[in-house]
Amino acid sequence: MILAPALTVLLLALVLAPLLAVGWRGAGLSLGPADWVAVRFSLTQALLSAIFSTLLAIPVARALARRRFPGRGLLITLMGAPFLLPAVVAVLGLLAVFGRSGVLNQGLIALGLPPISIYGLQGVVLAHVFLNLPLATRMILQGWLTIPAERIRLAQSLGFGSAQTFRHLEWPMLREVLPGIFLIILVICLTSFAVVLTLGGGPSATTIELAIYQAVRFEFDLARAAGLAGVQVALCALAALVAWALVRPAGFGAGLDRALALDRPGGWRRVLDGLVLCLATAFLLAPLGAVVLRGLPGLADLPPSVLPAAGRSILVALVSAALATTAALTLALASAQPRAPLVEAAATLPLATSGLVLGTGLFLLIQPFAPPMTLALQVTILVNMALSLPYLYRILLPETRALAADYGRLADSLGLTGWARLRWLVLPRLARPLGFGAGIAAALSMGDLGVIALFAGERQATLPLVVSQLTGAYRLEAAASASLLLVVLSFALFWACDAGGRRAGT
Amino acid sequence: MPGGDVLELDHLMLEQGGFRLSGHWTANPGERIAVMGPSGSGKSTLLSAIAGFLALQFGAIRWEGRDMDSMAPGQRPVTILFQDQNLFPHLTVAQNLGLGMRSDLRLSPDQRAQVERALERVGLGGLGTRRPAQLSGGQASRAALARALLRARPILLLDEPFAALGPALRQEMLELVGEVAASTGALVILVTHDPDDALSFAERTAFIAEGVVQPPVPTARLMANPPPAVQDYLGRK
């Protein structure tokens, strides 16, 4: 098959060319003191976000692992949702709860206490914990459920108490999974843009990603943007490489249940588990509920910019999801058997970048030939495709490997090749993971605010950008209505792809 | 004439994960040959090489004088039945059979009729619309044999496909293999553990020991007067 090598080269070029452009333009540039403040803030907020998300997830995951209660499955499903929740919506919800006129501050004022501010470091970390705590919880829960049943049985037969169970069963598991989870969240927070755009800002709360945006958008200082992008790539590549090596696939779709349950200590531990679960649920649901409450009344009377933006977002999401799924499938088939290091590199490399880094590079590449604004949507599609590729590849690779192991020889011996193999073997067997992966890619692309902020003018704005602009202009009701639409569309896209895959797969 | 109408293993040398296997012998069309040997001795490796899943270190495998080295597995004059996974679970039985005739499954009415006849031949008439999961183990083996019948390739390789079946059913299947092979004139190479299977099914048996596939000898003679390695394998004194 000629397709896979050609695609590998194309994808490598898509990521490497912008990086080279950034390197070319940014080389020899010395960053100013403000830039180093941004680097420090980036690292600080990412470290704090990763620490809090990971540590707070431990008791939640533990309570979910050892308790059985009505709605447990629903809660676990809910934990999967923030991964697909557009960050602009999360920010808006948090503003409604923790913001200046939010529920929390009104309560504090009523009690005669000073209000707290959601802007700056604490707000950025809060939003990142909100977005990543569920991801960490699910991954740690996965770890809990991989403790072999035999060992749990052994511990129970030896009469282990809670402390001993923790020391001999749970702590070794945590020590194995926590570093990877921590690093993944660190990378996500290093490259986070939408959260910092709204809750950060100012000289003391600017991340590299935000500084790149400001350099391109407001100062039009492309050299400085390139220099910052170089630093960003170095940081991300380092963290992503370590994370990639340490982390096993998160198994989003795997069943999180099994027959043999862990011990369920009663007494105060039971109360504590209940409290932890209630707090976590409230923390996750309150901001979403606030968006719904605020947004519903205005749905009938959306600002005129919203609907066209929604149309553009759907288009971008569908095209980039189709491209990413096709590319990921081609690469995953190519490296199923035997391993193909170059293909693996092409599928993984985007992790070392970020939306704004790729955006800056593409901006530099396009600028000599055309006004970048005219290509805003095309660039967004390409960048979203590249950024979701590593996730999709990771989802599909075990499936293509299993397919090759189970049916590769039979298909070969029947001369099942090319289109016929795709039609009669690959697509029917992999319909489920393909639908699931396409759903993830579509939802991520739908909700992403990154590169589009760099390129778009009025007439190219996507829905997340409109939400972010409305939020920035303190038109919170209208922002909430647009957010509601965005959330519904994101999850509808995910659901449609996923359900389509399930149906085709049966 | 060298080559001629035979399967020829010419100074064959295989290597898989540090394990080596060699052999040098020929087999005739329509013949039935059993391959026996201790587990891990390379019985499946030999079949993999003939079917085209394993590159040769040295030597050649020829059919009618033609080197098969450059042929992809699907192009070889070979049908292989594996230990399991002989049917695609997401396709119907009829589709599984149809793949043996046209990989894009665009079958002519005539070909559809052939599929139905093949199913009847192996006792699965009317079951073409079922999925493999709805078949018993014996029925699944029959379906795979029906596909072999349709493909009518001159070499039929059996890699213990009936190992999971009981003795009576296995005997029945071997008889069916015999019928299928007789009607297509195929050379059958059967990997088996069971000396009785070899005796009842194969005129000649090739024994594998210490990395060498011995040239096949008449099965009855091998069993009546086994050399030491075969004695060890059979557990006889």
XYZ file of C-alpha atoms in Angstrom:
743
model
C 0.000 0.000 0.000
C 1.427 3.322 -1.100
C -1.141 5.288 0.895
C 0.384 4.879 4.336
C 3.926 6.061 3.499
C 2.557 9.040 1.571
C 0.278 9.955 4.444
C 3.102 9.556 6.936
C 5.232 12.009 4.980
C 2.334 14.456 4.631
C 1.522 14.409 8.331
C 5.134 14.761 9.348
C 5.367 17.723 6.974
C 2.184 19.237 8.374
C 3.720 19.332 11.840
C 7.379 19.809 11.016
C 6.996 22.605 8.461
C 5.325 24.977 10.935
C 7.887 24.005 13.569
C 10.696 24.771 11.146
C 9.085 28.069 10.219
C 8.841 28.909 13.904
C 12.432 27.845 14.493
C 13.668 29.840 11.495
C 11.863 32.969 12.519
C 12.470 32.638 16.234
C 16.122 31.579 16.111
C 18.601 33.797 17.882
C 15.815 35.777 19.454
C 16.315 36.512 23.114
C 13.137 36.546 25.126
C 12.433 39.542 27.304
C 11.687 39.511 31.037
C 7.918 39.518 30.375
C 8.331 36.363 28.322
C 10.161 34.595 31.112
C 7.364 35.571 33.483
C 4.991 33.882 31.047
C 7.142 30.760 30.955
C 7.227 30.658 34.751
C 3.481 31.216 35.031
C 2.830 28.487 32.445
C 4.827 26.003 34.456
C 3.439 27.088 37.812
C -0.201 26.872 36.807
C 0.311 23.581 34.964
C 2.129 22.009 37.907
C -0.464 23.198 40.427
C -3.348 22.100 38.175
C -1.817 18.669 37.669
C -1.055 18.238 41.378
C -4.545 19.237 42.527
C -6.346 17.285 39.801
C -4.386 14.125 40.532
C -4.494 14.301 44.324
C -8.182 15.214 44.525
C -9.026 12.424 42.097
C -7.608 9.735 44.398
C -10.381 9.795 47.053
C -13.061 10.154 44.369
C -11.746 7.189 42.413
C -11.395 5.146 45.580
C -14.972 5.854 46.619
C -16.189 4.938 43.137
C -14.093 1.778 43.115
C -15.369 0.351 46.383
C -18.927 1.621 46.690
C -22.027 0.477 44.853
C -24.996 2.825 44.708
C -27.748 3.759 42.292
C -26.459 6.186 39.687
C -22.861 4.994 40.007
C -22.677 4.088 36.325
C -24.179 7.430 35.406
C -21.633 9.258 37.561
C -18.767 7.395 35.874
C -20.205 8.302 32.486
C -20.501 11.904 33.644
C -16.808 11.774 34.550
C -16.074 11.076 30.897
C -17.956 14.144 29.737
C -15.603 17.027 30.684
C -12.993 15.578 28.330
C -15.370 16.545 25.538
C -16.744 19.658 27.213
C -15.626 22.823 25.398
C -13.308 24.748 27.706
C -15.094 28.031 26.967
C -18.273 26.522 28.378
C -16.508 25.267 31.491
C -15.107 28.740 32.067
C -18.512 30.315 31.715
C -20.039 27.845 34.167
C -17.277 28.460 36.688
C -17.796 32.211 36.333
C -21.470 31.711 37.158
C -20.574 29.863 40.366
C -17.287 31.398 41.465
C -17.326 34.709 39.557
C -17.748 38.238 40.846
C -21.534 38.016 40.884
C -21.587 34.226 41.172
C -23.443 32.119 43.689
C -20.432 31.667 45.956
C -19.547 35.349 46.267
C -23.136 36.364 46.844
C -23.205 33.896 49.703
C -19.944 35.236 51.104
C -21.164 38.816 50.895
C -24.432 37.870 52.565
C -22.359 36.415 55.406
C -20.349 39.614 55.614
C -17.176 37.981 54.261
C -14.915 39.459 51.578
C -15.562 38.124 48.045
C -12.951 35.995 46.296
C -11.681 36.587 42.788
C -11.716 33.913 40.102
C -9.237 35.762 37.927
C -5.537 35.025 37.947
C -3.668 31.943 39.069
C -6.374 30.553 41.356
C -9.045 30.812 38.642
C -6.877 29.176 35.994
C -6.021 26.315 38.347
C -9.671 25.977 39.410
C -10.820 25.678 35.795
C -8.086 23.179 34.971
C -9.008 21.063 37.968
C -12.648 21.217 36.906
C -11.731 20.001 33.418
C -9.142 17.390 34.422
C -10.306 16.001 37.756
C -12.815 13.703 36.013
C -10.177 12.494 33.544
C -7.797 11.731 36.417
C -10.600 10.041 38.353
C -11.462 7.754 35.480
C -7.841 6.827 34.877
C -7.181 6.109 38.552
C -10.433 4.143 38.768
C -9.156 2.090 35.861
C -6.044 1.412 37.921
C -8.135 0.313 40.882
C -10.056 -2.086 38.708
C -6.873 -3.627 37.333
C -5.767 -4.838 40.760
C -5.989 -8.600 40.159
C -8.965 -10.280 41.777
C -6.653 -12.986 43.124
C -4.725 -10.435 45.121
C -7.877 -8.885 46.544
C -9.041 -12.354 47.530
C -5.678 -13.052 49.126
C -5.835 -9.784 51.075
C -9.325 -10.588 52.265
C -8.341 -14.102 53.318
C -5.392 -12.671 55.279
C -7.779 -10.289 57.040
C -6.115 -7.075 55.827
C -7.482 -3.876 57.304
C -7.855 -0.656 55.358
C -4.333 0.487 56.152
C -2.777 -2.791 55.062
C -4.894 -2.950 51.914
C -3.730 0.525 51.049
C -0.110 -0.292 51.685
C 0.041 -3.611 49.865
C -2.539 -3.289 47.098
C -3.549 0.296 46.486
C -0.331 2.209 46.976
C 1.694 0.057 44.529
C -1.056 0.577 41.952
C -1.152 4.330 42.547
C 2.612 4.592 42.359
C 2.372 3.005 38.930
C -0.480 5.067 37.446
C -0.121 8.489 39.083
C 3.049 9.722 37.336
C 1.535 9.144 33.914
C -1.760 10.802 34.803
C 0.091 13.738 36.323
C 2.160 14.227 33.166
C -0.820 13.962 30.825
C -2.659 16.663 32.750
C 0.519 18.730 32.874
C 0.723 18.668 29.067
C -2.971 19.471 28.691
C -2.631 22.448 31.041
C 0.598 23.695 29.447
C -1.172 23.976 26.093
C -4.522 25.141 27.434
C -5.617 28.363 25.829
C -9.324 29.108 26.254
C -9.192 28.979 30.054
C -6.259 31.345 30.319
C -7.680 33.682 27.693
C -10.651 34.424 29.946
C -9.436 33.808 33.486
C -5.793 34.747 33.071
C -4.257 37.695 31.363
C -2.357 40.685 32.611
C 1.374 40.682 33.152
C 1.274 38.265 36.083
C -1.126 35.635 34.724
C -0.121 35.067 31.103
C 0.909 31.666 29.797
C 3.170 31.052 26.824
C 0.169 30.047 24.764
C -1.596 33.320 25.598
C 1.584 35.328 25.026
C 1.895 33.818 21.537
C -1.679 34.856 20.828
C -1.089 38.395 22.041
C 2.170 38.691 20.115
C 0.486 37.694 16.849
C -2.875 39.293 17.329
C -2.193 42.577 19.091
C 1.506 43.376 18.682
C 1.930 41.643 15.331
C 5.403 40.675 16.538
C 5.833 37.405 14.647
C 9.451 36.939 15.673
C 8.530 37.088 19.337
C 5.605 34.721 18.758
C 7.994 32.313 17.048
C 10.467 32.504 19.907
C 7.726 31.786 22.438
C 6.435 28.933 20.297
C 9.922 27.429 20.328
C 9.985 27.440 24.121
C 6.474 25.978 24.212
C 7.454 23.117 21.890
C 10.521 22.320 23.975
C 8.445 22.126 27.162
C 5.598 20.139 25.623
C 7.828 17.748 23.759
C 9.673 16.919 26.943
C 6.527 16.382 29.014
C 4.695 14.586 26.207
C 7.571 12.225 25.543
C 7.836 11.247 29.183
C 4.060 10.911 29.469
C 3.764 8.859 26.297
C 6.406 6.463 27.551
C 4.838 6.161 30.995
C 1.156 6.030 30.262
C -0.896 3.086 29.251
C -3.992 3.764 27.130
C -6.714 5.274 29.231
C -9.390 2.895 27.960
C -12.223 5.406 27.770
C -14.694 2.861 26.490
C -13.797 -0.067 28.707
C -16.378 -1.457 31.072
C -15.685 -0.246 34.564
C -17.284 -3.048 36.492
C -16.398 -6.470 37.660
C -17.671 -9.240 39.831
C -15.286 -9.242 42.766
C -15.649 -6.051 44.758
C -13.128 -4.434 47.018
C -13.721 -4.294 50.742
C -16.345 -1.769 51.720
C -15.382 -0.511 55.144
C -18.299 0.917 57.075
C -18.479 3.615 59.751
C -16.798 6.965 59.192
C -15.080 5.714 56.032
C -18.453 5.128 54.492
C -19.598 8.613 55.408
C -16.366 10.071 54.067
C -16.723 8.254 50.736
C -20.272 9.536 50.449
C -19.169 13.078 51.219
C -16.342 12.926 48.683
C -18.691 11.720 45.970
C -21.297 14.384 46.778
C -18.697 17.159 46.723
C -17.188 15.961 43.473
C -20.581 15.641 41.843
C -21.616 19.103 43.010
C -18.324 20.586 41.828
C -18.869 19.072 38.391
C -22.576 19.664 38.062
C -23.022 23.136 39.569
C -21.203 25.044 36.803
C -22.951 23.031 34.110
C -26.292 23.589 35.791
C -25.568 27.294 35.967
C -24.881 27.420 32.229
C -28.143 25.641 31.532
C -30.145 27.915 33.856
C -28.622 31.061 32.446
C -28.614 29.939 28.865
C -32.087 28.469 28.462
C -34.107 31.698 28.498
C -31.944 33.310 25.821
C -31.939 30.353 23.435
C -34.818 31.775 21.407
C -33.098 35.120 21.066
C -29.478 34.338 20.175
C -27.182 37.102 18.919
C -27.076 37.071 15.095
C -23.427 35.985 15.045
C -24.206 32.689 16.780
C -26.001 30.628 14.165
C -23.562 31.178 11.273
C -20.715 30.462 13.694
C -22.437 27.234 14.729
C -22.684 26.218 11.085
C -18.980 26.893 10.549
C -18.111 24.935 13.693
C -20.099 21.918 12.579
C -18.400 22.028 9.192
C -14.952 22.291 10.759
C -15.732 19.494 13.203
C -17.091 17.096 10.594
C -14.309 17.643 8.072
C -11.493 17.471 10.602
C -13.021 14.396 12.263
C -13.341 12.638 8.901
C -9.746 13.514 8.007
C -8.391 12.543 11.428
C -10.248 9.230 11.477
C -9.118 8.309 7.974
C -5.537 9.272 8.753
C -5.499 7.486 12.102
C -6.957 4.317 10.583
C -4.449 4.317 7.738
C -1.545 4.789 10.135
C -2.864 2.280 12.677
C -3.286 -0.344 9.939
C 0.207 0.383 8.652
C 1.875 -0.084 12.013
C -0.293 -2.971 13.200
C 2.147 -5.628 12.110
C 5.068 -5.171 12.237
C 5.719 -1.923 14.088
C 6.605 1.043 11.912
C 8.582 3.648 13.887
C 8.181 6.422 11.331
C 4.428 5.939 11.178
C 4.319 5.955 14.976
C 6.278 9.211 14.970
C 3.885 10.831 12.508
C 0.925 9.865 14.664
C 2.510 10.975 17.923
C 4.418 14.111 16.988
C 1.427 16.485 17.237
C 1.418 15.840 20.993
C 4.597 17.849 21.268
C 2.907 20.883 19.786
C -0.100 23.005 20.577
C -2.785 24.743 18.608
C -1.128 28.117 18.864
C 2.324 26.769 18.019
C 1.093 25.062 14.850
C -1.050 28.115 14.167
C 1.893 30.488 14.425
C 3.968 28.297 12.141
C 1.211 28.068 9.557
C 0.641 31.817 9.866
C 4.321 32.385 9.046
C 4.139 29.958 6.124
C 0.945 31.387 4.634
C 1.597 35.061 5.188
C 3.982 35.604 2.242
C 1.386 34.183 -0.154
C -2.044 35.163 1.110
C -3.724 37.039 3.957
C -3.887 34.319 6.673
C -7.417 35.408 7.599
C -8.782 34.094 4.305
C -7.623 30.571 5.187
C -8.779 30.614 8.822
C -11.191 27.674 8.566
C -8.905 25.514 6.437
C -6.044 26.027 8.879
C -8.351 25.266 11.802
C -9.454 22.032 10.171
C -5.860 20.955 9.575
C -4.677 21.852 13.063
C -7.658 20.198 14.761
C -7.063 17.112 12.659
C -3.398 17.006 13.660
C -4.137 17.561 17.355
C -6.756 14.812 17.613
C -4.700 12.331 15.578
C -2.605 11.006 18.497
C -5.743 10.197 20.543
C -7.431 8.435 17.644
C -4.301 6.535 16.739
C -4.015 5.400 20.336
C -7.644 4.236 20.307
C -7.337 2.380 16.997
C -3.904 0.784 17.294
C -4.855 -2.015 19.731
C -7.856 -2.740 17.512
C -5.875 -3.003 14.279
C -3.300 -5.141 16.093
C -5.997 -7.517 17.311
C -7.523 -7.596 13.842
C -4.201 -8.508 12.251
C -3.551 -11.178 14.863
C -7.010 -12.740 14.627
C -7.879 -12.489 10.952
C -4.772 -11.264 9.091
C -3.700 -14.694 7.892
C -7.170 -15.836 6.980
C -7.699 -12.656 4.935
C -4.286 -13.052 3.293
C -4.908 -16.668 2.423
C -8.188 -15.696 0.757
C -6.449 -12.942 -1.183
C -8.582 -10.321 0.552
C -6.674 -7.108 -0.228
C -7.178 -3.432 -0.948
C -10.710 -2.097 -1.090
C -12.335 -5.516 -0.566
C -10.360 -6.007 2.658
C -11.424 -2.571 3.864
C -15.040 -3.162 2.920
C -15.477 -6.715 4.199
C -12.997 -6.964 7.034
C -11.635 -3.699 8.447
C -14.688 -1.433 8.425
C -17.165 -3.982 9.826
C -14.761 -5.223 12.485
C -13.582 -1.756 13.560
C -16.847 0.142 13.176
C -17.211 0.665 16.921
C -13.784 2.124 17.697
C -13.912 4.124 14.464
C -17.262 5.652 15.404
C -16.078 6.325 18.937
C -12.830 7.877 17.705
C -14.573 9.996 15.111
C -16.970 11.180 17.823
C -14.075 12.205 20.067
C -12.379 14.036 17.208
C -15.579 15.805 16.167
C -16.427 16.928 19.696
C -12.881 18.092 20.436
C -12.787 20.000 17.179
C -16.241 21.458 17.730
C -15.328 22.853 21.131
C -11.768 23.882 20.449
C -10.746 27.466 20.815
C -7.150 27.826 19.793
C -5.859 28.406 16.357
C -9.111 30.000 15.214
C -8.559 32.869 17.672
C -5.277 33.530 15.932
C -6.674 33.668 12.422
C -10.324 34.540 12.426
C -11.969 37.783 11.566
C -15.651 38.510 12.047
C -16.756 36.285 9.231
C -14.686 33.207 10.133
C -15.531 33.000 13.832
C -16.485 29.583 15.127
C -18.955 29.032 17.934
C -16.351 28.692 20.726
C -14.799 31.963 19.572
C -18.179 33.690 19.680
C -18.786 32.315 23.190
C -15.393 33.542 24.275
C -16.011 36.996 22.762
C -19.394 37.283 24.444
C -17.880 36.201 27.757
C -15.071 38.715 27.338
C -17.657 41.429 26.727
C -19.521 40.375 29.924
C -22.616 39.501 27.925
C -22.960 36.466 30.136
C -26.586 35.585 29.357
C -25.969 35.546 25.629
C -22.683 33.675 26.203
C -24.533 31.068 28.255
C -27.143 30.575 25.525
C -24.463 30.190 22.873
C -22.592 27.821 25.226
C -25.648 25.707 25.642
C -25.927 25.401 21.898
C -22.226 24.555 21.692
C -22.482 21.836 24.336
C -25.551 20.305 22.755
C -23.928 20.294 19.325
C -20.639 18.855 20.635
C -22.290 15.996 22.447
C -24.745 15.410 19.614
C -21.825 15.042 17.191
C -20.084 12.662 19.551
C -23.243 10.673 20.131
C -24.106 10.476 16.429
C -20.661 9.157 15.472
C -20.453 6.764 18.402
C -23.970 5.391 17.923
C -23.368 5.109 14.171
C -20.279 3.024 14.862
C -22.132 0.825 17.308
C -24.938 0.187 14.877
C -22.618 -0.581 12.005
C -20.581 -2.840 14.273
C -23.344 -5.213 15.255
C 11.667 -34.232 -15.301
C 12.682 -32.225 -12.221
C 9.742 -30.440 -10.666
C 6.924 -31.973 -12.656
C 3.504 -32.363 -11.155
C 4.564 -32.187 -7.540
C 4.989 -30.054 -4.480
C 8.678 -29.803 -3.989
C 10.448 -28.688 -0.823
C 13.924 -27.999 -2.136
C 16.567 -27.731 0.591
C 14.094 -25.738 2.589
C 15.377 -23.773 5.565
C 13.082 -21.777 7.850
C 13.773 -19.677 10.878
C 11.287 -18.312 13.349
C 12.388 -16.708 16.600
C 15.721 -18.529 16.752
C 14.099 -21.845 15.893
C 15.191 -23.554 12.673
C 13.467 -26.069 10.491
C 14.741 -27.765 7.357
C 13.336 -30.279 4.910
C 13.916 -31.711 1.466
C 11.241 -33.870 -0.107
C 8.405 -33.964 -2.627
C 4.726 -34.855 -2.611
C 2.388 -35.844 -5.419
C -0.976 -34.366 -6.425
C -3.922 -36.052 -4.777
C -1.722 -37.552 -2.093
C -2.612 -37.399 1.594
C 0.276 -36.708 3.899
C 0.233 -36.407 7.676
C 2.768 -34.263 9.528
C 3.503 -35.385 13.072
C 5.951 -34.385 15.734
C 6.255 -33.172 19.316
C 4.582 -29.857 20.125
C 6.843 -26.960 19.289
C 8.658 -29.057 16.700
C 7.536 -26.794 13.842
C 4.513 -28.489 12.279
C 2.602 -25.227 11.977
C 5.762 -23.426 10.878
C 6.043 -25.755 7.903
C 2.441 -25.105 6.877
C 2.909 -21.343 7.335
C 5.825 -21.440 4.936
C 3.909 -23.381 2.280
C 0.917 -21.040 2.665
C 3.207 -18.012 2.271
C 3.139 -16.477 5.752
C 6.798 -17.058 6.446
C 9.751 -16.091 4.291
C 12.297 -18.814 3.595
C 15.840 -18.491 4.858
C 17.110 -20.721 2.123
C 15.865 -23.113 -0.537
C 12.568 -23.049 -2.384
C 9.040 -24.372 -2.370
C 7.833 -25.244 -5.866
C 4.514 -26.310 -7.297
C 4.561 -27.843 -10.769
C 8.110 -26.588 -11.052
C 7.207 -22.971 -10.287
C 8.853 -21.228 -7.348
C 6.126 -19.908 -5.058
C 8.430 -17.434 -3.333
C 7.097 -14.391 -5.166
C 3.428 -15.345 -4.751
C 1.311 -13.662 -2.086
C -0.604 -16.073 0.187
C -3.846 -15.474 -1.696
C -2.240 -16.216 -5.054
C -0.742 -19.540 -4.077
C -2.376 -22.775 -5.207
C -3.184 -23.338 -1.555
C -6.150 -23.420 0.787
C -5.307 -23.501 4.483
C -7.552 -24.343 7.424
C -6.264 -22.947 10.705
C -6.762 -24.306 14.225
C -9.490 -21.728 14.743
C -10.746 -18.428 13.262
C -11.444 -19.941 9.868
C -14.579 -17.836 9.450
C -15.139 -14.092 9.789
C -17.660 -13.723 12.621
C -19.284 -10.572 11.211
C -20.182 -12.171 7.875
C -22.814 -14.793 7.169
C -21.797 -18.332 6.339
C -22.675 -17.738 2.679
C -20.577 -14.558 2.594
C -17.684 -16.421 4.194
C -17.903 -18.979 1.426
C -18.350 -16.319 -1.228
C -15.068 -14.688 -0.195
C -13.385 -17.849 -1.383
C -14.574 -17.137 -4.927
C -14.517 -13.346 -5.183
C -12.919 -11.174 -2.554
C -15.225 -8.259 -3.386
C -18.238 -10.574 -2.899
C -19.878 -9.516 -6.171
C -21.121 -12.992 -6.923
C -23.001 -13.924 -10.064
C -26.248 -15.914 -9.682
C -24.317 -18.922 -10.865
C -21.692 -18.429 -8.149
C -24.421 -18.061 -5.530
C -25.830 -21.369 -6.636
C -22.361 -22.883 -6.317
C -22.146 -21.611 -2.744
C -25.483 -23.195 -1.928
C -24.424 -26.495 -3.513
C -21.171 -26.486 -1.563
C -23.114 -25.961 1.659
C -25.349 -28.884 0.784
C -22.337 -31.042 0.007
C -21.007 -30.584 3.557
C -24.432 -30.973 5.162
C -25.117 -27.301 5.856
C -27.855 -26.780 3.294
C -30.051 -23.792 4.144
C -27.713 -22.454 6.836
C -26.076 -19.872 4.557
C -27.722 -16.901 6.245
C -26.430 -17.800 9.704
C -23.524 -16.132 11.431
C -20.589 -18.325 12.550
C -21.545 -17.736 16.199
C -24.796 -19.565 15.502
C -22.948 -22.689 14.337
C -21.561 -25.542 16.406
C -17.848 -26.298 16.254
C -18.436 -29.147 13.825
C -20.658 -26.998 11.609
C -18.037 -24.236 11.529
C -15.446 -26.780 10.365
C -17.861 -27.966 7.689
C -18.351 -24.393 6.490
C -14.599 -23.905 6.204
C -14.350 -27.154 4.266
C -17.125 -26.014 1.969
C -15.068 -22.930 1.167
C -12.063 -25.143 0.441
C -14.313 -27.074 -1.928
C -15.300 -23.871 -3.724
C -11.757 -22.624 -3.996
C -10.646 -25.989 -5.372
C -6.966 -25.175 -4.966
C -4.602 -28.054 -5.681
C -3.068 -28.025 -2.194
C -5.133 -28.277 0.990
C -3.281 -27.580 4.227
C -4.927 -28.550 7.514
C -3.337 -27.140 10.667
C -5.175 -29.257 13.243
C -8.498 -27.606 12.408
C -10.494 -30.329 14.142
C -8.408 -30.533 17.315
C -11.257 -29.115 19.405
C -13.755 -31.713 18.191
C -14.406 -35.081 19.792
C -12.912 -38.270 18.268
C -16.064 -39.389 16.451
C -16.717 -35.948 14.970
C -13.057 -35.599 14.023
C -13.183 -38.903 12.194
C -16.286 -37.719 10.363
C -14.549 -34.475 9.390
C -11.509 -36.314 8.068
C -13.788 -38.413 5.919
C -15.340 -35.232 4.613
C -11.865 -33.827 3.923
C -11.162 -37.002 1.996
C -14.299 -36.476 -0.112
C -13.517 -32.817 -0.740
C -9.942 -33.619 -1.711
C -11.053 -36.445 -3.962
C -13.478 -34.204 -5.831
C -10.894 -31.426 -6.339
C -7.919 -33.748 -6.751
C -6.030 -31.817 -4.088
C -2.877 -32.807 -2.285
C -3.713 -32.769 1.443
C -1.159 -32.068 4.141
C -2.603 -32.663 7.600
C -0.938 -31.680 10.830
C -2.081 -33.977 13.592
C -1.235 -35.247 17.049
C -3.164 -38.423 16.751
C -1.489 -41.556 15.289
C -4.952 -43.010 14.585
C -5.872 -39.982 12.461
C -2.637 -40.385 10.543
C -3.216 -44.109 10.064
C -6.767 -43.775 8.888
C -6.292 -40.697 6.714
C -2.783 -40.441 5.328
C -0.912 -42.793 3.061
C 2.368 -41.223 4.102
C 3.541 -39.443 7.226
C 6.342 -36.924 7.612
C 7.805 -36.866 11.105
C 9.484 -33.745 12.440
C 12.310 -34.165 14.888
C 15.215 -31.963 15.914
C 14.482 -29.285 13.376
C 14.186 -31.575 10.361
C 11.034 -32.528 8.485
C 11.815 -36.104 7.472
C 10.660 -37.198 4.016
C 7.234 -38.816 4.361
C 7.171 -42.607 4.614
C 4.176 -44.940 4.417
C 2.193 -44.369 7.607
C 1.532 -48.038 8.333
C 5.223 -48.840 8.084
C 6.158 -45.902 10.328
C 3.713 -46.975 13.016
C 4.582 -50.670 12.807
C 8.281 -50.103 13.023
C 8.897 -46.647 14.481
C 12.396 -45.187 14.655
C 13.555 -44.091 18.128
C 12.361 -40.463 17.853
C 8.886 -41.586 16.814
C 8.877 -44.181 19.583
C 9.617 -41.466 22.129
C 6.827 -39.339 20.700
C 4.305 -42.149 20.716
C 5.366 -43.201 24.199
C 5.945 -46.803 23.171
C 8.755 -49.137 24.044
